[in-house]
Amino acid sequence: MPAKAAPDTDEDDPSTGPEGAIGPTGRPKRHVPEPGVLQRHGPAKVLAICNQKGGVGKTTSTINLGAALTEFGRKVLLVDFDPQGALSVGLGIPAHSLEQTIYNVIIERSVSIDEVVINTTVEDMDLLPSNIDLSAAEVQLVAEVGREHTLLRTLRPVLDKYDYILVDCQPSLGLLTVNALAAADGVLIPLECEFFSLRGAALLIDTIQKVRERLNPKLEITGILATMFDPRTLHSREVMARVVEAFGDIVFDTVINRTVRFPETTVAGEPITRWAPRSAGAKAYRALAREVIAR
């Protein structure tokens, strides 16, 4: 049975308050300019959505940030780089039954990326899908020369077609994630407002620094996105204060609150900007898209 949408009513989101007001991060909201109109598309900025901890909102953020970017006239490619294929499933694509996925582009030289990219239900947002086959790629790439740059070589032919390429990484710091970091211009780190997430962030940032030194000198941390924030709990507020204290200005002003809407969108196979466009979650991801474009 298809999911039934809840009534789409306007919901207030503290992340979208006026400039200068104190936001959920506990600091005044910074000025974010209105995104400019593009005269042409490309070359794409590649962002790796990365955190080795699972369940922090990587896939949700990839889908909804991508959809929000298209509302500002950007052309977006989502890359499912997780063998679990959650990104593909979250967009209503039956990943397990696909004959060709990103695995085929990486491993088989005869398969081009254009043959595998799928149009999503969101205009100007395409998907490079994945399924469990990708888990074999990590083993097969070990013996390859230049194995850390395999994803970069895969994406190179389509860089001029898109404005943003968002890579949804698997929850580990293995070879696939290193590939994503080696191909990326920036890293967006979703960080759950929970104490153990803070401990894992230091390990991830250490990995990012090593990739920058050894494989990809242009790699930068685009920003840290606080997710699953519950303003009613003291724990969430304390973790938020620690995140801002530890990472400073790279923490986005936009914060993603806990809401039942996100599980609904997964069942529906739609981004929240289409499923519940006036919800607080949709407004938050539009605010995030503005910050990403500004950075």
C-alpha angles and dihedrals in degrees: 000000000000115000116261115228119235116235107288104230129163112272125190116240118194091210090067098053124124122296112271094024117123107261132197090279089066094244133093115278112255125229113268114189121228109265111258125238114259121228092199140000127257172021090131126230107224116218123187112210098210143171125136090216114088126227097033097119103267096138094039090051093047093053097043097040089050092051092046091051090056089057087063091053097264123140110225137194117197115205117203101209097167120095089219088070093216093148092055092046090047088060093050095258115141093228096180092061098047115118094205129033139156087288091068092049091051099044105029114061091198093064116082124205091240090063092057104039112106129205112236127211087262113086113241093013118107132180134220097202132213141192139173091297087078090069088071092055093069090059095042094049095056092084095042123108110243091009093163091063098051095107092047090055089047094053098041096088093057102039092102093053097061140049095209133022112193116197116202104209128206118253096262140070095240131128095288092056091046087053090053092050091047090053097043133095091200143008124227110199117200106205121192113224092244129110098243091054089063092057092052093049092069091057091049093050089050089054091048090053092050091050090049092051097044110025115010119026093180094060114122135172102250092191150308115251118205108218137183090027116172109192090194094068125076090214093060092048092048092049090048090053090051093048092052091045092050101041105024120185096007089072108097117238086226114089125190112223126209110265139160089232095081096060088048092056091051091056091046093048090229134115114250090244087069100030096050106002095175096047123113090247093056091048091049093054091048088053089049091050089054091051092047092051091047091053 
